[in-house]
Short mmCIF file of C-alpha atoms (C1' of nucleotides) in Angstrom, two decimals:
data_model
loop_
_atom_site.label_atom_id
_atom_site.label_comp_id
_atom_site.label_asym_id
_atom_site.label_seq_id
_atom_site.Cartn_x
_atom_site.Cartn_y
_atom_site.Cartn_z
CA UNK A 1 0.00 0.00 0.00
CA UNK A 2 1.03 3.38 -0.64
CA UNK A 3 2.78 5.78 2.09
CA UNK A 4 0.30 8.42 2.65
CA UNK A 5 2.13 11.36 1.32
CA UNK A 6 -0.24 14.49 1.78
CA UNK A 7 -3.53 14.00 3.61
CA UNK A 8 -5.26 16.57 1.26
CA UNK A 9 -4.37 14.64 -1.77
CA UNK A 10 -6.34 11.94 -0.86
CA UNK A 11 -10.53 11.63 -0.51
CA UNK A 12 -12.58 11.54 2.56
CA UNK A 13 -15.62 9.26 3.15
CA UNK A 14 -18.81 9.81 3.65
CA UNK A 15 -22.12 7.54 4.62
CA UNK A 16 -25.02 8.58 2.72
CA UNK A 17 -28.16 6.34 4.19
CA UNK A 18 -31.46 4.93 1.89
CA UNK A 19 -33.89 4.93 3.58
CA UNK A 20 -37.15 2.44 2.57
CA UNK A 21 -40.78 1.81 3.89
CA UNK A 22 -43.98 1.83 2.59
CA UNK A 23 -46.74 4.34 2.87
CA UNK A 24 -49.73 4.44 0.76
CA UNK A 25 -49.57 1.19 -0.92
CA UNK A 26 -46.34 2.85 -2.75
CA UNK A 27 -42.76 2.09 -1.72
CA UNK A 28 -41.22 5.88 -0.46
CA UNK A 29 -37.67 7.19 0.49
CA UNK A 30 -36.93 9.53 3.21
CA UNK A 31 -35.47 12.46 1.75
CA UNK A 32 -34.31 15.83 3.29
CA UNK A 33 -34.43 19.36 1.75
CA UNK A 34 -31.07 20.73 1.57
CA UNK A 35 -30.97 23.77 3.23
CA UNK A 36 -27.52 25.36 2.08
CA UNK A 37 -25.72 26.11 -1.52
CA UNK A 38 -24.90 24.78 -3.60
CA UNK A 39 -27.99 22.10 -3.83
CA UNK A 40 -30.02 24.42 -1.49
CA UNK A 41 -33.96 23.55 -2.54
CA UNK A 42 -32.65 20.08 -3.87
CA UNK A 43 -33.61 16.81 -1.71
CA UNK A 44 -31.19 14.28 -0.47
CA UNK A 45 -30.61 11.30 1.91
CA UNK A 46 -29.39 11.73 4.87
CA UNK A 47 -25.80 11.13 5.28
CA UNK A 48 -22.34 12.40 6.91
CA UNK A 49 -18.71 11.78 6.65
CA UNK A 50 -16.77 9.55 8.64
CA UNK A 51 -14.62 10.57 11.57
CA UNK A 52 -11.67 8.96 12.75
CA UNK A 53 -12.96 7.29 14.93
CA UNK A 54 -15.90 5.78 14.32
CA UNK A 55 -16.06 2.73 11.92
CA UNK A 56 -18.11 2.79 8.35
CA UNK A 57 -20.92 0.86 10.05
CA UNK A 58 -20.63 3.15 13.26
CA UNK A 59 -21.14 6.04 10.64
CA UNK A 60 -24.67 4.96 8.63
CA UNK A 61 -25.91 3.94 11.82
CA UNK A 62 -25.18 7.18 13.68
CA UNK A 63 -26.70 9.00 10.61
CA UNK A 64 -29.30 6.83 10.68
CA UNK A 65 -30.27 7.43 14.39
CA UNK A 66 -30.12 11.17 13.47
CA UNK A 67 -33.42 10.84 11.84
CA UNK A 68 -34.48 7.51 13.08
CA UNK A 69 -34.70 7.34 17.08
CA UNK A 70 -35.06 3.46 17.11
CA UNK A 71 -32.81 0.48 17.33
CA UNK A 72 -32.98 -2.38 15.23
CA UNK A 73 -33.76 -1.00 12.23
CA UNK A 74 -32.48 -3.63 9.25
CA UNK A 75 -29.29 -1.43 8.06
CA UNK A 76 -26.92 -2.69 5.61
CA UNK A 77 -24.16 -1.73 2.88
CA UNK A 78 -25.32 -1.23 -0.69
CA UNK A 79 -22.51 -0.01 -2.80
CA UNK A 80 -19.40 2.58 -2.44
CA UNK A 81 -19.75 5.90 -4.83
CA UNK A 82 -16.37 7.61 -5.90
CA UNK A 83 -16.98 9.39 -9.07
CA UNK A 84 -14.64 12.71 -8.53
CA UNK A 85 -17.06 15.75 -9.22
CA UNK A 86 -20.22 14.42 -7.08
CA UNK A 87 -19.89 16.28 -4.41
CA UNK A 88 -18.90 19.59 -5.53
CA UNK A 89 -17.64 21.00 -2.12
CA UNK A 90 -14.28 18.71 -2.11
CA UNK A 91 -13.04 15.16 -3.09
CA UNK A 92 -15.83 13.09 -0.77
CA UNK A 93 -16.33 9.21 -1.66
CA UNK A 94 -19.94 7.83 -0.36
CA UNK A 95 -20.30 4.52 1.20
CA UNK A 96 -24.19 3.89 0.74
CA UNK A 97 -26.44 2.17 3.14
CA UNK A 98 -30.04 1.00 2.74
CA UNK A 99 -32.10 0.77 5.19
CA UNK A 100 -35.91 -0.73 6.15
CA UNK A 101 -38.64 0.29 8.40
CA UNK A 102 -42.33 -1.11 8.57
CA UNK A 103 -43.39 2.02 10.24
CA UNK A 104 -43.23 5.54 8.34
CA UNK A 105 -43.84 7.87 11.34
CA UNK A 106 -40.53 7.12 13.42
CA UNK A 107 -38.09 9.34 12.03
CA UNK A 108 -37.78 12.87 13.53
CA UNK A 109 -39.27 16.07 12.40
CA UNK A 110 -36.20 18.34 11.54
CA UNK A 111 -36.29 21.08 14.07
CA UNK A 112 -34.67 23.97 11.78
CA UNK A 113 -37.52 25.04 9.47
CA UNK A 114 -34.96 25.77 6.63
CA UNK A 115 -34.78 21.85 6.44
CA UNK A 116 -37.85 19.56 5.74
CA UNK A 117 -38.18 15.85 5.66
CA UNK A 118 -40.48 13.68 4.01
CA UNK A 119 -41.42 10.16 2.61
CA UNK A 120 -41.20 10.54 -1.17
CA UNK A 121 -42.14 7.27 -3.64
CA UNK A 122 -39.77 5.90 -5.63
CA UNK A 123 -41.71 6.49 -8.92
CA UNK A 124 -42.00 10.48 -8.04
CA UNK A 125 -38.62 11.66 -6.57
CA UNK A 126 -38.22 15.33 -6.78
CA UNK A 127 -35.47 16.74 -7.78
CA UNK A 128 -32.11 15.46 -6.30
CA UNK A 129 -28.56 16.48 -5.19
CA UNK A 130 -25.39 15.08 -5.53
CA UNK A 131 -25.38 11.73 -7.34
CA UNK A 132 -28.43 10.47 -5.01
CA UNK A 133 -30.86 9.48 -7.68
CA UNK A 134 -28.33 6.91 -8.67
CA UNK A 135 -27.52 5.76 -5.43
CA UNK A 136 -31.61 5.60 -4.49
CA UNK A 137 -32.14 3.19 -7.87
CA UNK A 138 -29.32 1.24 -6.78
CA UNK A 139 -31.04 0.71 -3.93
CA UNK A 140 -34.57 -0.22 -5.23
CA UNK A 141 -32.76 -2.60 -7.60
CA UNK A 142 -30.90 -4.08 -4.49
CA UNK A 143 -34.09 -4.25 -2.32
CA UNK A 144 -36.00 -5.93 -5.01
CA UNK A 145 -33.16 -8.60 -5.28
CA UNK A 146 -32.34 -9.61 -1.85
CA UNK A 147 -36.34 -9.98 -1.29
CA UNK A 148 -36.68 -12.89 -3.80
CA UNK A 149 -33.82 -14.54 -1.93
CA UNK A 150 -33.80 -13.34 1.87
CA UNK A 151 -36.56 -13.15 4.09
CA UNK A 152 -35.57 -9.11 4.77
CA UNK A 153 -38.88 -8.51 4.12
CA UNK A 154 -39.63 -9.22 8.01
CA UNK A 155 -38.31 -5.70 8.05
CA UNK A 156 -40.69 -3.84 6.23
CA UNK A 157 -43.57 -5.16 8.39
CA UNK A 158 -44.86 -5.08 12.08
CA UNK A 159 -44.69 -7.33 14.40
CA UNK A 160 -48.24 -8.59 13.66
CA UNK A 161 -49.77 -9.00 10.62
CA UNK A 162 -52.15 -10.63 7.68
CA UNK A 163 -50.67 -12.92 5.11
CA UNK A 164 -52.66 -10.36 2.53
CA UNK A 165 -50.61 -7.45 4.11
CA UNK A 166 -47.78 -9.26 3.59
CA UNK A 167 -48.41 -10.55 0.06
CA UNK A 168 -49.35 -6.74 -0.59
CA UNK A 169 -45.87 -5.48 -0.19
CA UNK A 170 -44.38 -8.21 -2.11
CA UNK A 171 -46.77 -7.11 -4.85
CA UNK A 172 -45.75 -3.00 -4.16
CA UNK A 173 -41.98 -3.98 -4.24
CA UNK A 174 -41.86 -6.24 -7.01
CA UNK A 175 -44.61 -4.84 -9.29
CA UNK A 176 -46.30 -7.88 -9.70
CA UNK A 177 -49.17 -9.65 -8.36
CA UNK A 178 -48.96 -12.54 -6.91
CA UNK A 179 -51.08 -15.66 -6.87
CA UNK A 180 -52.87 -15.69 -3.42
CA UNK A 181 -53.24 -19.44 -3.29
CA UNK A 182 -49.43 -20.23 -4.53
CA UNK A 183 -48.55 -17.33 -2.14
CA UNK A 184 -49.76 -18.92 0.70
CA UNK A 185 -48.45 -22.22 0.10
CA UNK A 186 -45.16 -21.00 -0.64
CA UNK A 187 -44.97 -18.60 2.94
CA UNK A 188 -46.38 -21.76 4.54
CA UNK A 189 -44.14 -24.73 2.95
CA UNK A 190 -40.77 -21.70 4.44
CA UNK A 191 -41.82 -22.10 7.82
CA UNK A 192 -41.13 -18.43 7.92
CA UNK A 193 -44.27 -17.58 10.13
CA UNK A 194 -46.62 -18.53 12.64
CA UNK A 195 -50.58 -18.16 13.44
CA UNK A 196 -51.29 -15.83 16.23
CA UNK A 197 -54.97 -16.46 17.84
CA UNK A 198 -55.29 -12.94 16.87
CA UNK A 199 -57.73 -11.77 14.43
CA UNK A 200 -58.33 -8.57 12.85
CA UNK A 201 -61.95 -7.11 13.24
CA UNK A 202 -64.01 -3.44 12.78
CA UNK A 203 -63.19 -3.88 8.85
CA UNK A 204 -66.99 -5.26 6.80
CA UNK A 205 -65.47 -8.11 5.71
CA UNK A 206 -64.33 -11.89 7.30
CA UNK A 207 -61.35 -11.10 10.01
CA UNK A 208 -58.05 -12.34 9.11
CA UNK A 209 -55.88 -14.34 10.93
CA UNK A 210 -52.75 -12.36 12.35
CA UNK A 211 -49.22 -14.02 11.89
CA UNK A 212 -45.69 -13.20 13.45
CA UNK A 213 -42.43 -14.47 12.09
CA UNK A 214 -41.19 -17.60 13.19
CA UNK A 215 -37.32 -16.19 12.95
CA UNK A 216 -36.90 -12.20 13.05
CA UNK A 217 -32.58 -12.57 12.18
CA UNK A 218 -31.80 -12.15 8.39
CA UNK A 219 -31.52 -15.65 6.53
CA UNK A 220 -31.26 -16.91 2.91
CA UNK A 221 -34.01 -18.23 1.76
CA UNK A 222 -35.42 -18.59 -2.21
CA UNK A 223 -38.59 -17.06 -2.36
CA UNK A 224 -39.73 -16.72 -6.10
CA UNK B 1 -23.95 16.48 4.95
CA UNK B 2 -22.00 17.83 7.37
CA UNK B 3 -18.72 20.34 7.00
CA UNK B 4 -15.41 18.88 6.73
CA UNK B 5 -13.85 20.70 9.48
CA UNK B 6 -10.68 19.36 9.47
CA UNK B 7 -9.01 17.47 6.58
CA UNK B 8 -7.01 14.78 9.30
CA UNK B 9 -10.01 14.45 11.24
CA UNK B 10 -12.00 11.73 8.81
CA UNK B 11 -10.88 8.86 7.32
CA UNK B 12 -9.30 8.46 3.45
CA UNK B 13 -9.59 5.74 1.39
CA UNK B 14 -7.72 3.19 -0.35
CA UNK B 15 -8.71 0.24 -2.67
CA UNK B 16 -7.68 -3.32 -2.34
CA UNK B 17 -7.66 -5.98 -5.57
CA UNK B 18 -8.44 -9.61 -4.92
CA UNK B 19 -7.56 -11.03 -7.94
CA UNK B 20 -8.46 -14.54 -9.02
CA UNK B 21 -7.38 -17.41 -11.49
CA UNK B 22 -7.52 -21.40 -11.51
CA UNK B 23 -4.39 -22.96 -11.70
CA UNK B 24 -3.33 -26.36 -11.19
CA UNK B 25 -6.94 -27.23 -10.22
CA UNK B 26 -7.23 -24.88 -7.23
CA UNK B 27 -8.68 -21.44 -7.14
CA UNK B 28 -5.68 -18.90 -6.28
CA UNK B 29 -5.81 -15.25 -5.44
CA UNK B 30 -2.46 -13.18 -6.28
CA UNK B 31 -0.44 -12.08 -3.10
CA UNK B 32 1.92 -9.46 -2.48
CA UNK B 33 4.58 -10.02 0.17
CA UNK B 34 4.90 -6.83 2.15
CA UNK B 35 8.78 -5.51 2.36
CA UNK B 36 8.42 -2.81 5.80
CA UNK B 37 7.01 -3.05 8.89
CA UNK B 38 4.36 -3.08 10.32
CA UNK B 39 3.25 -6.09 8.19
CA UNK B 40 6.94 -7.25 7.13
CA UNK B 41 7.01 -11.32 5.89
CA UNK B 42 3.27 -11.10 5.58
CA UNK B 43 1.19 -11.12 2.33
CA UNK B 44 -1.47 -8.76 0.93
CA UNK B 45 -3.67 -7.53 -1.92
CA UNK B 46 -2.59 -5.35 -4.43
CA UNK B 47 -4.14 -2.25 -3.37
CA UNK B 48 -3.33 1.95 -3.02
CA UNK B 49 -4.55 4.89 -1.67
CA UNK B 50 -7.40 6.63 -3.84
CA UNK B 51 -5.96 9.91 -4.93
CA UNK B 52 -8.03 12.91 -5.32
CA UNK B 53 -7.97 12.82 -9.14
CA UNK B 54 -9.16 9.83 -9.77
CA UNK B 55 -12.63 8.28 -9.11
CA UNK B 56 -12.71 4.74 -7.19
CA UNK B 57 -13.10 2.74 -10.05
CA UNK B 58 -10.15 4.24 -11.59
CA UNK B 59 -8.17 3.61 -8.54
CA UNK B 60 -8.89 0.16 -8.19
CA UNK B 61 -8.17 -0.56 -12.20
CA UNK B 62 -4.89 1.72 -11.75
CA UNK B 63 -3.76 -0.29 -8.87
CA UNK B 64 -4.88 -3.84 -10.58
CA UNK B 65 -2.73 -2.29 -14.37
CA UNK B 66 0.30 -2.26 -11.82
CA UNK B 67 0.38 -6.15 -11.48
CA UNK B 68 -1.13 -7.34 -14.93
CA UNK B 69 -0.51 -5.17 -17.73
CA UNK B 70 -3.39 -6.65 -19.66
CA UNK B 71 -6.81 -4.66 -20.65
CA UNK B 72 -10.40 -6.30 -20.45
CA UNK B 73 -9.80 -7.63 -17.41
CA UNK B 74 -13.16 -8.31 -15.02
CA UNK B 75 -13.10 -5.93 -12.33
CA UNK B 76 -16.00 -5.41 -9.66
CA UNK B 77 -16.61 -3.53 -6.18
CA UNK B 78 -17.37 -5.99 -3.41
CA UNK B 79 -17.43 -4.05 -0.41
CA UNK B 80 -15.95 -1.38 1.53
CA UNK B 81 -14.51 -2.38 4.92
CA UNK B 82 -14.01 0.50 7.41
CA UNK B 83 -13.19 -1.31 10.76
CA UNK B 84 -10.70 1.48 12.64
CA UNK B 85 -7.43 -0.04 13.42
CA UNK B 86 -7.68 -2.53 10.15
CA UNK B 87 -4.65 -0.17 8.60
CA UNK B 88 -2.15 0.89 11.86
CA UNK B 89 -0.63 3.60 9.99
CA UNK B 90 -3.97 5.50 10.06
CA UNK B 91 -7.45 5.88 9.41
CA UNK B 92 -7.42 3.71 6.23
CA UNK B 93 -10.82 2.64 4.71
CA UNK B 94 -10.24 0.35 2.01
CA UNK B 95 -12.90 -0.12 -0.90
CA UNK B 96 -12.06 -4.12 -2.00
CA UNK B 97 -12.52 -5.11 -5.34
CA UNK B 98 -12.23 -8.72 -6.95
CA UNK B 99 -10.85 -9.19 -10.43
CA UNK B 100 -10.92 -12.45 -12.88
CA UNK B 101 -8.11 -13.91 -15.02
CA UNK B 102 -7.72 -16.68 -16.85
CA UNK B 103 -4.03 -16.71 -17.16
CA UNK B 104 -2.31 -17.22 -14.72
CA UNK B 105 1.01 -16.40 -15.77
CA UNK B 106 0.21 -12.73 -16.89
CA UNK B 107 1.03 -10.98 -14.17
CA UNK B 108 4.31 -8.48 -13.31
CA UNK B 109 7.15 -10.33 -11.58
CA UNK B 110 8.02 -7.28 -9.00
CA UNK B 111 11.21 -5.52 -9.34
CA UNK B 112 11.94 -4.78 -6.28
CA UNK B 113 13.31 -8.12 -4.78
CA UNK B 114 12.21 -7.12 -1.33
CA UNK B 115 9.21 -8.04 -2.78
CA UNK B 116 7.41 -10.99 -4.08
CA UNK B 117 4.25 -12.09 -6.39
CA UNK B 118 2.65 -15.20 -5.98
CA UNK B 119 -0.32 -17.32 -6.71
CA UNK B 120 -1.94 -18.86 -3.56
CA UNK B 121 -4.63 -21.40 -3.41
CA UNK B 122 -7.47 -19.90 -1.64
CA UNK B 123 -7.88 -22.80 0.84
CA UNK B 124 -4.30 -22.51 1.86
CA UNK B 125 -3.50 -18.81 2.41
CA UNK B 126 -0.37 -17.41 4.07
CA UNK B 127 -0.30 -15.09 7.03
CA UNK B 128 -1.87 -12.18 5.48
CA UNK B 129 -1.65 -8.63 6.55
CA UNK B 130 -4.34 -6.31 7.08
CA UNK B 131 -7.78 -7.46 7.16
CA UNK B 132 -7.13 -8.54 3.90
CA UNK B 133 -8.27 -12.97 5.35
CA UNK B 134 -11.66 -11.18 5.34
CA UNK B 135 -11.42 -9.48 2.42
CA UNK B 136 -10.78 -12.96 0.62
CA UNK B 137 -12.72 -14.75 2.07
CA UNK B 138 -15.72 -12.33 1.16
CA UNK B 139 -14.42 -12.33 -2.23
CA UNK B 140 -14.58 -16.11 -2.63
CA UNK B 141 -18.54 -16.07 -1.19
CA UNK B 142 -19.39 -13.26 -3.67
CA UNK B 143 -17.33 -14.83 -6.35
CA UNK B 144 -19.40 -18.53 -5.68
CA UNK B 145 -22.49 -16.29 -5.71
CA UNK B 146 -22.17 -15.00 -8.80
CA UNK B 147 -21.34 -17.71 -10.92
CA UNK B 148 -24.71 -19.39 -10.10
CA UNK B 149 -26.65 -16.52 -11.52
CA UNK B 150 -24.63 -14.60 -13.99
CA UNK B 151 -22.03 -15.27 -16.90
CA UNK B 152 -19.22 -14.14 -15.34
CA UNK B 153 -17.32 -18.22 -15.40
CA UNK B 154 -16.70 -16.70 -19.05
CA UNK B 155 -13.83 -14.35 -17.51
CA UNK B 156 -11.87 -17.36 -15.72
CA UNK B 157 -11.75 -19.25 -19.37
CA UNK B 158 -9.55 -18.67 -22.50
CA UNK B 159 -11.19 -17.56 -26.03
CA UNK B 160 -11.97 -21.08 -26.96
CA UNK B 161 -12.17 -24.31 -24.22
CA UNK B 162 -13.89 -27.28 -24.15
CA UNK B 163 -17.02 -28.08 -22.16
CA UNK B 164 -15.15 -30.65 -20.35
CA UNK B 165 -12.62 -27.80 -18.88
CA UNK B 166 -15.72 -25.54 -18.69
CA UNK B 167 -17.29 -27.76 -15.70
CA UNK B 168 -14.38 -28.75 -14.62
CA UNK B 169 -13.73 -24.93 -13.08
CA UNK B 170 -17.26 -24.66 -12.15
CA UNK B 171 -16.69 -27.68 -9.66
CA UNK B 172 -13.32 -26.20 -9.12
CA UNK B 173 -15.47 -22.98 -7.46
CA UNK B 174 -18.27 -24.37 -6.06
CA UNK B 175 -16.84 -27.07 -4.80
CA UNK B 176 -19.28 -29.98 -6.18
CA UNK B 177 -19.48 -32.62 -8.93
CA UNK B 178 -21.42 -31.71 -12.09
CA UNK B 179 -23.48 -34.19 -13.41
CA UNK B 180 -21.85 -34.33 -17.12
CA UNK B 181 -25.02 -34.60 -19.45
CA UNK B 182 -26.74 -32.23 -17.65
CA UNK B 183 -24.21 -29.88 -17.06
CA UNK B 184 -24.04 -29.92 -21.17
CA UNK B 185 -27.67 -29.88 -21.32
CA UNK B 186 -28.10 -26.51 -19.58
CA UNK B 187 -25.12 -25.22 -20.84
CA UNK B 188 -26.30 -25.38 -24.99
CA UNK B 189 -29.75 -24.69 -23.66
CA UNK B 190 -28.90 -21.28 -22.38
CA UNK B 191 -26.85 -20.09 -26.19
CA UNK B 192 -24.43 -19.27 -24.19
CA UNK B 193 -21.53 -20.81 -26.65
CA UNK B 194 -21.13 -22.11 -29.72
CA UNK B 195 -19.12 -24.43 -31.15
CA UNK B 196 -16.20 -23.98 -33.55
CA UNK B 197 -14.58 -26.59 -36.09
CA UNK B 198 -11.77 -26.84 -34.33
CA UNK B 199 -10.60 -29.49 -31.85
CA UNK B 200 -8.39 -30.78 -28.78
CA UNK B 201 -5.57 -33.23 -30.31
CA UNK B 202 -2.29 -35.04 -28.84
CA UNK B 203 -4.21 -36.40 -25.97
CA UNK B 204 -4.15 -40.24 -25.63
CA UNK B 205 -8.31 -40.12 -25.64
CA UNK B 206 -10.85 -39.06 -28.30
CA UNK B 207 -10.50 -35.00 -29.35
CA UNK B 208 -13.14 -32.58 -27.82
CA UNK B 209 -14.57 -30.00 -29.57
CA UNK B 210 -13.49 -26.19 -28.77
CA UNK B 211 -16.10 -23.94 -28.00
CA UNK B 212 -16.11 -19.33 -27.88
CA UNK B 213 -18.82 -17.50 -25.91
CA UNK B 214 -21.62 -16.61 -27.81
CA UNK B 215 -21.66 -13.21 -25.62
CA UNK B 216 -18.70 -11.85 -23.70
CA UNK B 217 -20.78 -9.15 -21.77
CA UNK B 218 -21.55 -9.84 -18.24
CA UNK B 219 -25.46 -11.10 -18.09
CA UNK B 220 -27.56 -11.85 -15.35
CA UNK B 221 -28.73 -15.63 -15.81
CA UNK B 222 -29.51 -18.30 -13.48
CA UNK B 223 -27.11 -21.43 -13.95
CA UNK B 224 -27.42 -23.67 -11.12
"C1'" DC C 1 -5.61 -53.72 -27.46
"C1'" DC C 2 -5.80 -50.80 -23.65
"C1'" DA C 3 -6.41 -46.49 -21.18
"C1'" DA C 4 -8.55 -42.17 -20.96
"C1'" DA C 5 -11.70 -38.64 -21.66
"C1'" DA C 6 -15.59 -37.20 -25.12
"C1'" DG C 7 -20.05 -37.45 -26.18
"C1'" DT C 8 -25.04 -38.61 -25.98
"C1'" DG C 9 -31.28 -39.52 -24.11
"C1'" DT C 10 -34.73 -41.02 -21.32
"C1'" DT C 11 -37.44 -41.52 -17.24
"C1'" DG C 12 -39.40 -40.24 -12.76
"C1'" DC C 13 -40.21 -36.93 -9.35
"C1'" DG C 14 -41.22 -32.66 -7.22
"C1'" DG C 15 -42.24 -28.20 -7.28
"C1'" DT C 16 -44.64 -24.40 -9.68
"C1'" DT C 17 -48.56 -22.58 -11.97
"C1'" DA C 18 -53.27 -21.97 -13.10
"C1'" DC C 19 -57.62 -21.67 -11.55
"C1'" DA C 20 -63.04 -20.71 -8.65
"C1'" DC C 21 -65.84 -20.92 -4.96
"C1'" DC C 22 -67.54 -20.50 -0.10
"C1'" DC C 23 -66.88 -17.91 4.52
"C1'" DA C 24 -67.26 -14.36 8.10
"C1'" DT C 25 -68.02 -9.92 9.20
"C1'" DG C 26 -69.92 -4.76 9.06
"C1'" DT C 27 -73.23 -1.85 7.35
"C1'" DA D 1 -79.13 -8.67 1.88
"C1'" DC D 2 -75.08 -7.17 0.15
"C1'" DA D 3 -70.37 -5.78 -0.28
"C1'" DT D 4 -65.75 -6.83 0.98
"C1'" DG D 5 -61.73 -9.18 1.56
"C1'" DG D 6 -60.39 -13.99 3.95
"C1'" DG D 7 -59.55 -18.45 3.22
"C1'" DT D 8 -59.01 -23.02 0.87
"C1'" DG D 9 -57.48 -27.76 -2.98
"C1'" DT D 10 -56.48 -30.00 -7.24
"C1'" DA D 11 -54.79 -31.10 -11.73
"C1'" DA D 12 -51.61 -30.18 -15.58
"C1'" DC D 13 -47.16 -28.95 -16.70
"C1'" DC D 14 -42.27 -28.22 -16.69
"C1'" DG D 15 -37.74 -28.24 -15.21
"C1'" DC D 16 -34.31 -30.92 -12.74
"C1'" DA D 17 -31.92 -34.96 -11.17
"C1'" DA D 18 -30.50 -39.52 -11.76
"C1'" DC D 19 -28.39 -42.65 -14.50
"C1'" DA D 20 -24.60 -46.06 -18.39
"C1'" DC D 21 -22.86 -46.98 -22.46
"C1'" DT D 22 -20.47 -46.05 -27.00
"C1'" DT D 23 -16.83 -43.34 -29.48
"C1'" DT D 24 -12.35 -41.71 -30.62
"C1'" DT D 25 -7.83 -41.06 -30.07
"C1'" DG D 26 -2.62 -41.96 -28.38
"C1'" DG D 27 0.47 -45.05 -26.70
#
DNA sequence: CCAAAAGTGTTGCGGTTACACCCATGT
DNA sequence: ACATGGGTGTAACCGCAACACTTTTGG
């Protein structure tokens, strides 16, 4: 490895965090408004750079608790971004993170009103700084992947739940519907969750039968 | 994202190469042995610091042109390990790549004879320096991954091979016999080669027939 | 003629897909 | 009673796995 000559020829890292859940039957990212030039107006994830002494990891996760308050939110890497003009404030390489939440109304209301933060769907992002758009559809591309093979999707829902619920976001994620029968079978045959004596009730229709997951740590399993 | 204060407070970045072949039957990565302290006697990746001209890609393709002067090479980000005190000389974070060859004997001999270049099988690895065991060892996963649901096997053969040496490095990789008929079977049935005129001779058994790629691009396809 | 690897089809099984009707509740 | 989503089984089809012998060459 090289000697490290001069500390300003070299770039500096940064943790920029996706952020995924799903509101409205649409699958949204949590974007903030930049408040400053030169993107001021522009939206972005959030993000940071990485000090000294803190670990990548340490960094997404500390960025993401600075708009998430919660713990175990499903957090992982996605890809490393080092073109040389995307940030246009200095020479700043982004390690990207996605992450998943099943509930959209955890993360924190941004106390300076210059900044705003809001859910925005993947198929209507506004206007975005720095080289986020990519980063966000290398995201949704990695999402969509790892839930045909993974059970992440354990993530994206609540502790309790329907099996239509659950086939819904499969169907919202994936854009494709899904066979409710073969569905069914298929969750079933995985062992992946078990019957509550719960049932849902106030809606005009037959209750449904709520379910938990039988394992909540991440494991491979093929799925479609 | 937040102001960069201080240059020497974050972290910079460097790149690491874990380049693969087959040779004698075994899957090798290429090894560095380091000449100073602190990792003296002990092996690495090829690898550098990312300079501030340069994006990561073209780090990670500068520092893999250093040991084999050869274009077309398959090169791919794996992941981006940022543990502290992986790199004692400082706040190192090191973006890994892993790179196919083919040939095995086109690498640079190194000049310097402080320093050697070697092939090493991956299942028995030298004392390696760094966190550079991980990095491997990740590389090998992703690397068994991939060739069950993309093309990229066509990277580790020459221009024309024969089906026989074809699933021979398959089970070389993933560690398991192939069925032979229906190894070919799925093989033909995907296009992905074609067959030339041309033939194997001077073996003491009948001649096989050579084969080319249909497509050289990387492709997304499930194999196995 | 012997050794060594090349080349070639069929059958059975298991999993996936396609598909339609009755049930329980709220209004 | 009616509207709404919940819940259930079977048959056809397809892809995959298992399996053994003949062919061609060099020595």
């Amino acid at each position: 490895m090289e000697k490290n000559d001069k500390q300003h020829k070299f770039a500096v890292i940064a943790t920029d965090i996706v952020i995924f859940t799903i509101k409205n039957r649409e699958l949204c990212v949590l974007l903030i408004k930049m408040g400053k030039e030169p993107f001021k107006g522009l939206w972005a994830v959030p993000g940071g750079l990485v000090k000294s002494n803190e670990t990548v990891d340490s960094s997404a996760k500390r960025n993401l608790f600075k708009i998430v308050k919660k713990k175990d939110v499903f957090l992982e890497q996605l890809y490393t971004f080092g073109k040389i003009d995307r940030d246009p404030s200095g020479r700043v390489v982004s390690v990207a993170y996605f992450a998943l939440l099943h509930d959209p109304d955890i993360f924190i209301k941004a106390s300076n009103d210059n900044e705003s933060i809001y859910w925005f769907p993947v198929n209507s992002l506004p206007k975005l700084a720095y080289d986020h758009k990519e980063i966000i559809h290398f995201a949704v591309e990695r999402l969509r992947a790892k839930l045909t093979y993974t059970n992440i999707m354990f993530s994206l829902l609540p502790k309790e739940f329907t099996l239509s619920e659950l086939q819904k976001k499969y169907e919202i994620i994936l854009c494709e519907k899904l066979d409710k029968r073969n569905f069914r079978k298929k969750i079933m045959a995985l062992n992946l969750v078990k019957k509550t004596d719960k049932r849902t009730s106030g809606k005009a229709h037959r209750p449904a039968h709520l379910y938990q997951f039988a394992q909540r740590s991440p494991k491979l399993i093929p799925l479609f």
